[in-house]
PDB file of C-alpha atoms in Angstrom:
ATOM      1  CA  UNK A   1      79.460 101.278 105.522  1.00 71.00           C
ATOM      2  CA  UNK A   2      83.017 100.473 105.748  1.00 89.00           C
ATOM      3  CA  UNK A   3      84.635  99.120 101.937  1.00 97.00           C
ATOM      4  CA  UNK A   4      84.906  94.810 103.024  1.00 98.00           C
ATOM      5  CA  UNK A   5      87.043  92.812 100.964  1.00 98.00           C
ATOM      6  CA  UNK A   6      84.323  90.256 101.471  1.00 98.00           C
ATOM      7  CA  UNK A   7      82.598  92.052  98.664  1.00 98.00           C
ATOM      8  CA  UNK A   8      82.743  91.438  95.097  1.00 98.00           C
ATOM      9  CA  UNK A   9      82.419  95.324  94.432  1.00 98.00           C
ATOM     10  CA  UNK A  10      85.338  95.981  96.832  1.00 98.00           C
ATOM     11  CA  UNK A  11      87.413  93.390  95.453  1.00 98.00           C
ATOM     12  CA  UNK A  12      87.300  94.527  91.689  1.00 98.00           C
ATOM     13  CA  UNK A  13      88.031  98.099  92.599  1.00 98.00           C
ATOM     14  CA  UNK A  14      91.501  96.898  94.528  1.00 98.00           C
ATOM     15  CA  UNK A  15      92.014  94.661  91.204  1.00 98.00           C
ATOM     16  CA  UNK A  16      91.057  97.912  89.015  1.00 98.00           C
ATOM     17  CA  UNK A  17      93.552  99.929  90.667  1.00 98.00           C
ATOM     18  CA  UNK A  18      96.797  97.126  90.901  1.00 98.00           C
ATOM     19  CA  UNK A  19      96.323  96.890  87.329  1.00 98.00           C
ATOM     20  CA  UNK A  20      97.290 100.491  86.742  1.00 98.00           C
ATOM     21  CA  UNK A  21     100.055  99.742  89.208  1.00 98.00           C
ATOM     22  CA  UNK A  22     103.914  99.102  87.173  1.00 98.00           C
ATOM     23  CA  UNK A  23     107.074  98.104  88.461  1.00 98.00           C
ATOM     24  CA  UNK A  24     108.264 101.681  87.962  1.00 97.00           C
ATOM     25  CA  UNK A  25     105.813 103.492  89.890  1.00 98.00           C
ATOM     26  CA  UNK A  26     108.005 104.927  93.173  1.00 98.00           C
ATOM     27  CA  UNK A  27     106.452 104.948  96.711  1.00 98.00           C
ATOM     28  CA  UNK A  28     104.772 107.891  98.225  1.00 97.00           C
ATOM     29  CA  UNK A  29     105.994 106.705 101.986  1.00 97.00           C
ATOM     30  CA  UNK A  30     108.347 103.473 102.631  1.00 95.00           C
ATOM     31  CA  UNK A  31     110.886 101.859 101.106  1.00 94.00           C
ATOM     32  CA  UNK A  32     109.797  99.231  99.339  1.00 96.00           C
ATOM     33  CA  UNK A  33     109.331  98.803  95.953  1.00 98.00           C
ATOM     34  CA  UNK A  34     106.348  97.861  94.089  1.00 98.00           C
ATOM     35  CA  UNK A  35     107.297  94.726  93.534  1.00 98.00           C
ATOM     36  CA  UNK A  36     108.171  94.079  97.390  1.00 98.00           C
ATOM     37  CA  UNK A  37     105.295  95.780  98.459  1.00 98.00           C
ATOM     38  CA  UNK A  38     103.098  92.731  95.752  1.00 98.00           C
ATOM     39  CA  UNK A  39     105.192  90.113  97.604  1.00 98.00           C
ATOM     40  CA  UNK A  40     104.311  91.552 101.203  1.00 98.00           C
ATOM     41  CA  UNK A  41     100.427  91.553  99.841  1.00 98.00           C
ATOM     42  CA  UNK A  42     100.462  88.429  98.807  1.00 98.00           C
ATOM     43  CA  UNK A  43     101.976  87.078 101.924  1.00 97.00           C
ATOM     44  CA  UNK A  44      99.723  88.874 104.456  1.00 97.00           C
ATOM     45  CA  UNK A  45      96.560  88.061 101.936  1.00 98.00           C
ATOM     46  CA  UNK A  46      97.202  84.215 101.665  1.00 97.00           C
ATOM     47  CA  UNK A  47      98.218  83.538 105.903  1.00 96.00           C
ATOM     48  CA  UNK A  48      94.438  85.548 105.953  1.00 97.00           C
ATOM     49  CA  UNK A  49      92.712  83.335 104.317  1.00 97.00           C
ATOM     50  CA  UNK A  50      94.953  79.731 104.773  1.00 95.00           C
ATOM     51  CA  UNK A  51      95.778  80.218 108.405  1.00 91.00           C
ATOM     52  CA  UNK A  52      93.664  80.347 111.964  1.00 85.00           C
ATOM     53  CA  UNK A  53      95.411  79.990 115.459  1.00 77.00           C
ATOM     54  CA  UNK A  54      94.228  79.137 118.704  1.00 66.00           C
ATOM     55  CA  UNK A  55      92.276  81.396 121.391  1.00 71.00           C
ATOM     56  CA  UNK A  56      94.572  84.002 121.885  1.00 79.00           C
ATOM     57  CA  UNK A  57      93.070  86.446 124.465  1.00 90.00           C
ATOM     58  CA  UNK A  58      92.434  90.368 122.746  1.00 94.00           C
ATOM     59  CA  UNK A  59      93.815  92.605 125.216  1.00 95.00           C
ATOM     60  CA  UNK A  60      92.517  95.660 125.900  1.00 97.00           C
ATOM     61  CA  UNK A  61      94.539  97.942 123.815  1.00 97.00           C
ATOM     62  CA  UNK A  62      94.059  95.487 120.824  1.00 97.00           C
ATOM     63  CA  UNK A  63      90.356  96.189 121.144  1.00 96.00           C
ATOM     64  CA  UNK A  64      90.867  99.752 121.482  1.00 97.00           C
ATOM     65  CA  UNK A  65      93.371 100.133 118.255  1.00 96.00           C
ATOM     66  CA  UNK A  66      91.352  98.242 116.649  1.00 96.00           C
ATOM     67  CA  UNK A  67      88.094 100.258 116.819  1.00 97.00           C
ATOM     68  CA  UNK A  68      90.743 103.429 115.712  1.00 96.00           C
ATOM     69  CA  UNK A  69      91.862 101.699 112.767  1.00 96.00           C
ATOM     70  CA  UNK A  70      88.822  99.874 111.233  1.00 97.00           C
ATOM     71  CA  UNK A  71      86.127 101.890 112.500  1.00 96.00           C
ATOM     72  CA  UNK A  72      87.258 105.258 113.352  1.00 95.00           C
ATOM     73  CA  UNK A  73      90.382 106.021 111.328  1.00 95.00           C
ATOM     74  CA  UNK A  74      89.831 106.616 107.655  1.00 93.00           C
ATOM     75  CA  UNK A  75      93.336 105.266 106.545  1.00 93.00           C
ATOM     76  CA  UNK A  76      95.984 103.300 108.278  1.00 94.00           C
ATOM     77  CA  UNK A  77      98.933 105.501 109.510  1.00 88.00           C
ATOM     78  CA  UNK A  78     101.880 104.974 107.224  1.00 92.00           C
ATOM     79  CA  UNK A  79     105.556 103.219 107.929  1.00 86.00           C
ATOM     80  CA  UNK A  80     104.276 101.017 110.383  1.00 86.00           C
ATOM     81  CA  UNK A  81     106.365  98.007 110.927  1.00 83.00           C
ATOM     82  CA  UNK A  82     105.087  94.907 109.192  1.00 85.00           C
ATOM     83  CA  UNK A  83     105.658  91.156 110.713  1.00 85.00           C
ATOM     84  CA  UNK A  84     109.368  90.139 110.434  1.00 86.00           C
ATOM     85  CA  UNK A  85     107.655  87.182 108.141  1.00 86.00           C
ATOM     86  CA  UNK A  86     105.576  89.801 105.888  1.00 94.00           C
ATOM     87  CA  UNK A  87     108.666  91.722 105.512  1.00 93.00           C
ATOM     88  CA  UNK A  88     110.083  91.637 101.794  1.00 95.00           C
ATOM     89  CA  UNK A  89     112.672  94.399 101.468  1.00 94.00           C
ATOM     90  CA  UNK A  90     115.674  93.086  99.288  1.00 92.00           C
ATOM     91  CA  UNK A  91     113.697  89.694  98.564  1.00 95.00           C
ATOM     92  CA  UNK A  92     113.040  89.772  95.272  1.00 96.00           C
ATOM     93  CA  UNK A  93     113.254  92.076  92.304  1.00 94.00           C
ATOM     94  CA  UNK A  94     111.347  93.638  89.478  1.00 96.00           C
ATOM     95  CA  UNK A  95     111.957  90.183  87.252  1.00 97.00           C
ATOM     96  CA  UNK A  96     108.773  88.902  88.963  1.00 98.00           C
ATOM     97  CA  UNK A  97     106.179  91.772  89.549  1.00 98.00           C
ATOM     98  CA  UNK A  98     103.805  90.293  86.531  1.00 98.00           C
ATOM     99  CA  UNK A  99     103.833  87.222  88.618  1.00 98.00           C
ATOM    100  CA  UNK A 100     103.259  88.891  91.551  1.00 98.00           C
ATOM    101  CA  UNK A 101     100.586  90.863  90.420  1.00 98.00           C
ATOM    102  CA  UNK A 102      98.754  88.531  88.903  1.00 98.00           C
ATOM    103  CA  UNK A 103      98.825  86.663  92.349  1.00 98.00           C
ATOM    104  CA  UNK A 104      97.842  89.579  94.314  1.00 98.00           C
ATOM    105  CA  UNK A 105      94.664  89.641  91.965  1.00 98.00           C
ATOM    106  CA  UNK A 106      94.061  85.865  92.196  1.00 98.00           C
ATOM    107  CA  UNK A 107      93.961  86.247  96.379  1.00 98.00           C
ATOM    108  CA  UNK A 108      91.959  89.152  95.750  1.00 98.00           C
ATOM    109  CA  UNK A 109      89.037  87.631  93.958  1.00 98.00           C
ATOM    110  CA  UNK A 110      89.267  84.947  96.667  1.00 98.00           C
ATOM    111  CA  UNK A 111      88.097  86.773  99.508  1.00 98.00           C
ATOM    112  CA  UNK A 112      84.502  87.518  98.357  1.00 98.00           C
ATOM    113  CA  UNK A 113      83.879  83.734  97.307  1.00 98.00           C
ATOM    114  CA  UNK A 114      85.315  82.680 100.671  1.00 96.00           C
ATOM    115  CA  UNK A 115      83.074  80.213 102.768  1.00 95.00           C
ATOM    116  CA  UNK A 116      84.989  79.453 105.156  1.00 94.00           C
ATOM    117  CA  UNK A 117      85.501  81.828 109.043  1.00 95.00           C
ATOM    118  CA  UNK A 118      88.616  83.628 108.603  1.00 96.00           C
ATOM    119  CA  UNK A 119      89.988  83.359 112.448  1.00 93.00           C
ATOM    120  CA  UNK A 120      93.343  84.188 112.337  1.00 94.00           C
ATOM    121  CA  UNK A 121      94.317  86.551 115.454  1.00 93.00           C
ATOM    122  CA  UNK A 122      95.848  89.625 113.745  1.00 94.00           C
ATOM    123  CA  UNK A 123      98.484  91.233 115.519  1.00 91.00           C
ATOM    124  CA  UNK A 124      97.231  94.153 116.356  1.00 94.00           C
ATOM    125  CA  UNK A 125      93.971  93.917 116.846  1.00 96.00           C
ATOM    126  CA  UNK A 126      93.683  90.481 118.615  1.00 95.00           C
ATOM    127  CA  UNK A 127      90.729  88.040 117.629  1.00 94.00           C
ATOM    128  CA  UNK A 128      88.916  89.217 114.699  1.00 95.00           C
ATOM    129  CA  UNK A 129      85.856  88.922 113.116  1.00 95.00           C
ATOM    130  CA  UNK A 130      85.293  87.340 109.755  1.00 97.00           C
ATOM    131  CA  UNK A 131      83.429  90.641 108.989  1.00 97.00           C
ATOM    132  CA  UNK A 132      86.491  92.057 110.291  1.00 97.00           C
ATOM    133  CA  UNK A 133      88.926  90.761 108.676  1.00 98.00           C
ATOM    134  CA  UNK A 134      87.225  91.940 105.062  1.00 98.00           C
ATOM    135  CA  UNK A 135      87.125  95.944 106.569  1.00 98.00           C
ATOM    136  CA  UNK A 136      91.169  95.135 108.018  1.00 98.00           C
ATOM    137  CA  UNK A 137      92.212  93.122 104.396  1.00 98.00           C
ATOM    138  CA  UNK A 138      90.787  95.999 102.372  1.00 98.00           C
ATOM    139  CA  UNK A 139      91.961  98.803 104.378  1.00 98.00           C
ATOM    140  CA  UNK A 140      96.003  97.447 104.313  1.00 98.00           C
ATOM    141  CA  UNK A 141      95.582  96.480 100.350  1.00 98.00           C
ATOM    142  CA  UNK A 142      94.332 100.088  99.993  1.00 98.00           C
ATOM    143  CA  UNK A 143      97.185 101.576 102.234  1.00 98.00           C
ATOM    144  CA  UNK A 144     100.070  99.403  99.551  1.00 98.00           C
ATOM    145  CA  UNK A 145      98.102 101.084  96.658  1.00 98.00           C
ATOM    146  CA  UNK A 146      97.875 104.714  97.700  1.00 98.00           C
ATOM    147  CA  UNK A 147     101.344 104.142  98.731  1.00 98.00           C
ATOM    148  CA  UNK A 148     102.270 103.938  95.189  1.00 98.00           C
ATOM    149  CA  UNK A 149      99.578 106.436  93.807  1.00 98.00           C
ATOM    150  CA  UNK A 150      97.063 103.836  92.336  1.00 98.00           C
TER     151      UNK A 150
END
């Protein structure tokens, strides 16, 4: 069974390991830093779970990638281009990476308490599942974590 931010267990694990995270530790892969790569969290975490649009159709290749990454691929592949919204290079600075920490771990613990259908289209991958969305939300929090070692 696939780790699902929907899930209490997998939640606390992600919060376990951001809290061994510092604003020293330098990436594995990318150019962010850690607090940039907090800030692009916490923006891709909160349009998740505050956001839905309207009945995009999922192309083809959408439903192909995304049986790849959520399914078949055990990681995401790394240096990927993010949204030009999620993307937080030179935005902010090391001043705030308490605050953005402790944000990352408040959207965190909201995922498995959610109630609500969480029908955003992602990008990628087209229209989602709820279900979906947990495996995809864990998997890219996971990717920003073993970026930076944690």
């Amino acid at each position: 069974m696939k780790k699902n931010l929907l899930k209490k267990e997998a939640a606390d694990f992600l919060v376990t390991r951001v809290n061994n995270l510092s604003a020293t530790h330098q990436p594995q892969w990318g150019i962010m830093t850690a607090s940039e790569m907090l800030l692009h969290c916490n923006s891709c975490n909160q349009q998740i779970l505050e956001e839905s649009r309207g009945n995009e159709r999922t192309k083809i290749k959408q439903y192909l990638l995304r049986i790849l990454a959520l399914y078949l691929a055990p990681n995401f592949k790394k240096n990927i281009q993010s949204e030009s919204r999620h993307n937080t290079k030179g935005k902010t600075n090391d001043l705030y990476f308490e605050k953005y920490r402790n944000e990352f771990i408040r959207l965190i613990h909201e995922f498995p308490v959610n109630t609500h259908p969480l029908t955003l289209s992602h990008p990628a991958f087209g229209n989602i599942s709820t279900h979906e969305w947990g495996i995809a939300a864990y998997k890219h929090m996971d990717h920003h974590l073993r970026q930076f070692g944690v």
